[in-house]
Amino acid sequence: EGEAAASAPPPKKGRAPAAAVSPRRQRALNSVPVRPGPILYWMSRDQRAEDNWALLAAQDLAQARGEPLVVAFSLVRGFLGATQRQFDWMLRGLEETEADLRAKNIPFVLVRGPCERTIQSLAARGKFGAIVCDFAPVRIGRRWRDTVASNAGVAVIEVDARNIVPAWLASDKLEYAARTIRPRIHRQLGEFLTEFPSLAKQEDFFPGGWDALQRLASEASADAASAEGTTVQGGVGASAAAASAGAGAEALPCGAGAGIPWPEVRRSLDVDATVPPVAWLAPGPAAAMAQVGRFLARIRAYGKDRNDPSKGATSLLSPYLHFGHLSSQRAALLARAQRSKAPESVDGFIEEMVVRRELAENYVFYNQDGYDRIDGMYPQFGNDSWAQRSLREHASDKRSVLYTREELESGKTHDPLWNAAQAEMVHLGHMHGFNRMYWAKKILEWTPSPEEALATCIALNDKYQLDGRDPNGWVGCAWAVAGVHDNGWKERPVFGKIRYMNLTSTIRKFSIDSYVARVAQR
Ligand code: FO1
């Protein structure tokens, strides 16, 4: 891993580099030098134009070398089981991001197919000088980036635009708990929790303009489809280039000067439509900033009420953070500015949004093999931790009640709080943070084995939540079911030393009826 900018040869045309992005936030994923040619920002996780360190780094590089910048997003069919609910939300956000980029004269192209193929093909066909990508610790994200870095023959630079403290600097190893990563993060906030420069309006446009880009996007999608032996999903205005690229690749709604035909892209998706889009929370960077504003206006209540689902004191920012419609750094900067008004609440919010989320990133990044398997969750203890031993010892304990995945999914248990939490998730794509813990603990209690409990938690979470498929969600499940980042508690049946939660203590904290009513209102 190196400081990427250092390997770059001198610029083609002399223009003062803005160098807005710390080289410590960037790392080279291969040793290929940056060559003359346009710069490609491969947008994947951080789907916004402003407050995006990866995009800013790509713009820095382009400006320093006097080259144009292009942004590309690769739409991956059936990404990790995502349903219509999540794709719809994501595509509406991308539509806004395309317009934001266009206002800065920065072209956005949509390619379709597995990222490792589309991006590689786009980079080669467009003779790009470097690819800048954002950071993602999830296994498939690592595989995409590593494959592109190994095979594309072009410099690939990764920029952590998600975490305030870049994941590889927050810690160089798997951390044990919030208490071990917290001081490391706080120590580095002075360096990294800084104001963002705004994205500059671009002067140089990609050679050949929109038409050339449209052709490239079609060709790259067709290359990916032919490598897979499939036909690209699509159906808008057959492109000669795509047809000539072969393998039955058809018509690709990839966008050109007139923009991407988003409604057609949404219609052309081949996804699980049994989980419909939600209407109560609007996607996109503008809606994210509006939500930050609404939350900060009532931040005083956060410290006291955040664990009470009947109060609605939480931020509701998690879906925006998941799709990168919002930078946690922007939210932290705005919250910090209000600290004198409500110090406890602001500190509690920074703890949840920065320390806990960045701990989850650390967990997934440094435990690639085991983050979603109980027998792989504690590599630092040779996968023979107190939690794994305790769950094993209690594997054959009698469960007071057993539910199948289908019974759980349809919210038909004897527990009204659990059923309401499940309904909130199924219908709204959201679950209050406190109930997420209770919900997952009960799945451990009511299924035949911890392995099945974890699989059920992850499957339901990823299917219904707007913020599914995120390290934060997987680590939440691992915490509840297998004690990850927690301590051992008093031993009891089924749970062993894993922390237990029960309805009586929960009921005392808030009223189920008013929570159920809140869910029904939305
Ligand atoms: N990222 C992509 O680059 N392409 C996709 O098609 C895509 C779909 C998607 C659907 C649901 C979801 O929750 C996330 C999705 N993402 C997609 C973003 C994803 O979080 C990151 O790209 C990965 O973490 C890996 O980079």
CSV table of N, CA, C and O and ligand atoms in Angstrom, one decimal, residues 42-47 73-80 82-83 86-87 90 113 115 134-138 140-142 144-145 162 322-323 462 465-471 474, ligand 1:
chain,number,residue,atom,x,y,z
A,42,TRP,N,-14.5,5.5,-10.5
A,42,TRP,CA,-15.5,4.4,-10.5
A,42,TRP,C,-16.3,4.5,-9.2
A,42,TRP,O,-15.8,4.2,-8.1
A,43,MET,N,-17.5,5.1,-9.3
A,43,MET,CA,-18.3,5.3,-8.1
A,43,MET,C,-19.0,4.0,-7.8
A,43,MET,O,-19.6,3.3,-8.7
A,44,SER,N,-19.0,3.5,-6.6
A,44,SER,CA,-19.7,2.3,-6.2
A,44,SER,C,-20.4,2.5,-4.9
A,44,SER,O,-21.7,2.4,-4.9
A,45,ARG,N,-19.7,2.8,-3.9
A,45,ARG,CA,-20.4,2.9,-2.6
A,45,ARG,C,-20.8,4.3,-2.2
A,45,ARG,O,-21.7,4.5,-1.5
A,46,ASP,N,-20.0,5.3,-2.7
A,46,ASP,CA,-20.2,6.7,-2.2
A,46,ASP,C,-20.9,7.4,-3.4
A,46,ASP,O,-20.3,8.0,-4.2
A,47,GLN,N,-22.3,7.3,-3.4
A,47,GLN,CA,-23.0,7.7,-4.5
A,47,GLN,C,-23.5,9.2,-4.4
A,47,GLN,O,-24.7,9.4,-4.3
A,73,PHE,N,-20.7,4.4,-13.0
A,73,PHE,CA,-21.3,3.5,-12.0
A,73,PHE,C,-21.7,2.2,-12.7
A,73,PHE,O,-22.2,2.2,-13.8
A,74,SER,N,-21.3,1.0,-12.2
A,74,SER,CA,-21.7,-0.2,-12.8
A,74,SER,C,-22.9,-0.8,-12.1
A,74,SER,O,-22.8,-1.1,-10.9
A,75,LEU,N,-23.9,-1.0,-12.8
A,75,LEU,CA,-25.2,-1.6,-12.2
A,75,LEU,C,-25.1,-3.1,-12.3
A,75,LEU,O,-25.0,-3.7,-13.4
A,76,VAL,N,-25.1,-3.7,-11.1
A,76,VAL,CA,-24.8,-5.2,-11.0
A,76,VAL,C,-26.2,-5.9,-10.7
A,76,VAL,O,-26.8,-5.7,-9.7
A,77,ARG,N,-26.5,-6.7,-11.7
A,77,ARG,CA,-27.8,-7.4,-11.6
A,77,ARG,C,-27.8,-8.3,-10.3
A,77,ARG,O,-26.9,-9.0,-9.9
A,78,GLY,N,-28.9,-8.1,-9.5
A,78,GLY,CA,-29.1,-8.9,-8.3
A,78,GLY,C,-28.0,-8.8,-7.3
A,78,GLY,O,-27.8,-9.8,-6.5
A,79,PHE,N,-27.4,-7.6,-7.1
A,79,PHE,CA,-26.3,-7.4,-6.2
A,79,PHE,C,-26.7,-8.0,-4.8
A,79,PHE,O,-27.6,-7.5,-4.1
A,80,LEU,N,-25.9,-9.0,-4.3
A,80,LEU,CA,-26.1,-9.6,-3.0
A,80,LEU,C,-27.6,-9.7,-2.6
A,80,LEU,O,-28.0,-9.4,-1.5
A,82,ALA,N,-30.2,-8.0,-3.5
A,82,ALA,CA,-30.9,-6.8,-3.2
A,82,ALA,C,-32.3,-6.9,-4.0
A,82,ALA,O,-32.3,-7.5,-5.1
A,83,THR,N,-33.3,-6.3,-3.4
A,83,THR,CA,-34.6,-6.3,-4.0
A,83,THR,C,-35.0,-5.0,-4.7
A,83,THR,O,-34.2,-4.0,-4.6
A,86,GLN,N,-34.5,-1.8,-2.6
A,86,GLN,CA,-33.2,-1.1,-2.5
A,86,GLN,C,-32.7,-0.6,-3.8
A,86,GLN,O,-32.1,0.5,-3.9
A,87,PHE,N,-32.9,-1.3,-4.9
A,87,PHE,CA,-32.5,-0.8,-6.2
A,87,PHE,C,-33.2,0.5,-6.6
A,87,PHE,O,-32.7,1.4,-7.1
A,90,MET,N,-31.7,3.3,-4.6
A,90,MET,CA,-30.4,3.6,-5.1
A,90,MET,C,-30.4,4.3,-6.4
A,90,MET,O,-29.8,5.3,-6.6
A,113,GLY,N,-23.3,-4.6,-15.6
A,113,GLY,CA,-22.7,-5.9,-15.5
A,113,GLY,C,-21.7,-5.9,-14.3
A,113,GLY,O,-21.6,-5.0,-13.6
A,115,CYS,N,-18.8,-5.4,-12.0
A,115,CYS,CA,-17.9,-4.3,-12.0
A,115,CYS,C,-16.5,-4.7,-12.5
A,115,CYS,O,-15.9,-3.9,-13.2
A,134,ASP,N,-13.8,4.2,-4.7
A,134,ASP,CA,-14.1,4.4,-3.3
A,134,ASP,C,-13.8,3.1,-2.5
A,134,ASP,O,-13.5,2.1,-3.1
A,135,PHE,N,-13.9,3.2,-1.2
A,135,PHE,CA,-13.5,2.1,-0.4
A,135,PHE,C,-14.7,1.3,0.1
A,135,PHE,O,-15.7,1.9,0.5
A,136,ALA,N,-14.6,-0.1,0.1
A,136,ALA,CA,-15.6,-0.9,0.7
A,136,ALA,C,-15.0,-2.1,1.2
A,136,ALA,O,-14.2,-2.8,0.6
A,137,PRO,N,-15.3,-2.5,2.5
A,137,PRO,CA,-14.6,-3.7,3.1
A,137,PRO,C,-15.3,-5.0,2.8
A,137,PRO,O,-14.7,-6.0,3.0
A,138,VAL,N,-16.6,-4.9,2.3
A,138,VAL,CA,-17.3,-6.2,2.1
A,138,VAL,C,-16.6,-7.1,1.0
A,138,VAL,O,-16.0,-6.6,0.1
A,140,ILE,N,-17.3,-8.9,-1.6
A,140,ILE,CA,-17.5,-8.7,-3.0
A,140,ILE,C,-16.9,-7.4,-3.5
A,140,ILE,O,-16.3,-7.4,-4.6
A,141,GLY,N,-16.9,-6.4,-2.6
A,141,GLY,CA,-16.3,-5.1,-3.0
A,141,GLY,C,-14.8,-5.2,-3.1
A,141,GLY,O,-14.2,-4.7,-4.0
A,142,ARG,N,-14.2,-6.0,-2.1
A,142,ARG,CA,-12.7,-6.2,-2.2
A,142,ARG,C,-12.4,-7.0,-3.4
A,142,ARG,O,-11.4,-6.7,-4.1
A,144,TRP,N,-14.0,-7.2,-6.3
A,144,TRP,CA,-14.1,-6.3,-7.5
A,144,TRP,C,-12.8,-5.4,-7.6
A,144,TRP,O,-12.2,-5.3,-8.7
A,145,ARG,N,-12.5,-4.8,-6.5
A,145,ARG,CA,-11.3,-3.8,-6.6
A,145,ARG,C,-10.0,-4.5,-6.9
A,145,ARG,O,-9.2,-4.1,-7.7
A,162,ARG,N,-15.8,6.8,2.9
A,162,ARG,CA,-16.9,6.4,3.8
A,162,ARG,C,-16.6,6.8,5.3
A,162,ARG,O,-17.4,7.4,6.0
A,322,HIS,N,-25.6,4.2,4.1
A,322,HIS,CA,-25.3,3.0,3.4
A,322,HIS,C,-25.1,3.2,1.9
A,322,HIS,O,-24.1,2.7,1.3
A,323,PHE,N,-25.9,4.0,1.2
A,323,PHE,CA,-25.8,4.2,-0.2
A,323,PHE,C,-24.8,5.4,-0.5
A,323,PHE,O,-24.7,5.8,-1.7
A,462,ASP,N,-31.1,-8.2,5.1
A,462,ASP,CA,-30.6,-7.8,3.8
A,462,ASP,C,-31.8,-7.8,2.8
A,462,ASP,O,-31.8,-7.0,1.9
A,465,GLN,N,-34.4,-4.4,4.8
A,465,GLN,CA,-33.9,-3.1,5.3
A,465,GLN,C,-33.4,-2.3,4.1
A,465,GLN,O,-32.6,-2.8,3.3
A,466,LEU,N,-33.7,-1.0,4.1
A,466,LEU,CA,-33.0,-0.1,3.1
A,466,LEU,C,-31.5,-0.1,3.3
A,466,LEU,O,-30.8,0.0,2.4
A,467,ASP,N,-31.1,-0.3,4.5
A,467,ASP,CA,-29.6,-0.3,4.8
A,467,ASP,C,-29.1,-1.7,5.0
A,467,ASP,O,-28.0,-1.9,5.6
A,468,GLY,N,-29.7,-2.7,4.4
A,468,GLY,CA,-29.1,-4.1,4.4
A,468,GLY,C,-27.8,-4.1,3.6
A,468,GLY,O,-27.4,-3.1,3.0
A,469,ARG,N,-27.2,-5.3,3.7
A,469,ARG,CA,-25.9,-5.5,3.0
A,469,ARG,C,-24.8,-4.5,3.4
A,469,ARG,O,-24.1,-4.0,2.6
A,470,ASP,N,-24.8,-4.1,4.7
A,470,ASP,CA,-23.8,-3.1,5.1
A,470,ASP,C,-23.1,-3.7,6.3
A,470,ASP,O,-23.7,-4.4,7.1
A,471,PRO,N,-21.8,-3.4,6.4
A,471,PRO,CA,-21.0,-3.9,7.6
A,471,PRO,C,-21.7,-3.6,8.9
A,471,PRO,O,-21.7,-4.4,9.8
A,474,TRP,N,-24.4,-6.3,9.4
A,474,TRP,CA,-23.8,-7.7,9.7
A,474,TRP,C,-23.2,-7.7,11.1
A,474,TRP,O,-23.3,-8.7,11.8
B,1,FO1,N1,-22.8,-0.9,-5.9
B,1,FO1,C1,-22.4,-1.0,-7.2
B,1,FO1,O1,-21.3,-0.6,-7.5
B,1,FO1,N2,-23.3,-1.5,-8.1
B,1,FO1,C2,-24.5,-1.9,-7.8
B,1,FO1,O2,-25.3,-2.3,-8.7
B,1,FO1,C3,-25.0,-1.8,-6.5
B,1,FO1,C4,-26.2,-2.3,-6.0
B,1,FO1,C5,-26.6,-2.2,-4.7
B,1,FO1,C6,-27.8,-2.7,-4.2
B,1,FO1,C7,-28.1,-2.7,-2.9
B,1,FO1,C8,-27.2,-2.2,-2.0
B,1,FO1,O3,-27.5,-2.2,-0.7
B,1,FO1,C9,-26.0,-1.7,-2.4
B,1,FO1,C10,-25.7,-1.7,-3.8
B,1,FO1,N3,-24.4,-1.2,-4.2
B,1,FO1,C11,-24.0,-1.3,-5.5
B,1,FO1,C12,-23.6,-0.4,-3.3
B,1,FO1,C13,-22.7,-1.4,-2.4
B,1,FO1,O4,-22.9,-1.1,-1.1
B,1,FO1,C14,-21.2,-1.3,-2.6
B,1,FO1,O5,-20.9,-1.0,-3.9
B,1,FO1,C15,-20.5,-2.5,-2.1
B,1,FO1,O6,-20.5,-2.4,-0.8
B,1,FO1,C16,-19.2,-2.8,-2.7
B,1,FO1,O7,-18.5,-1.8,-3.3
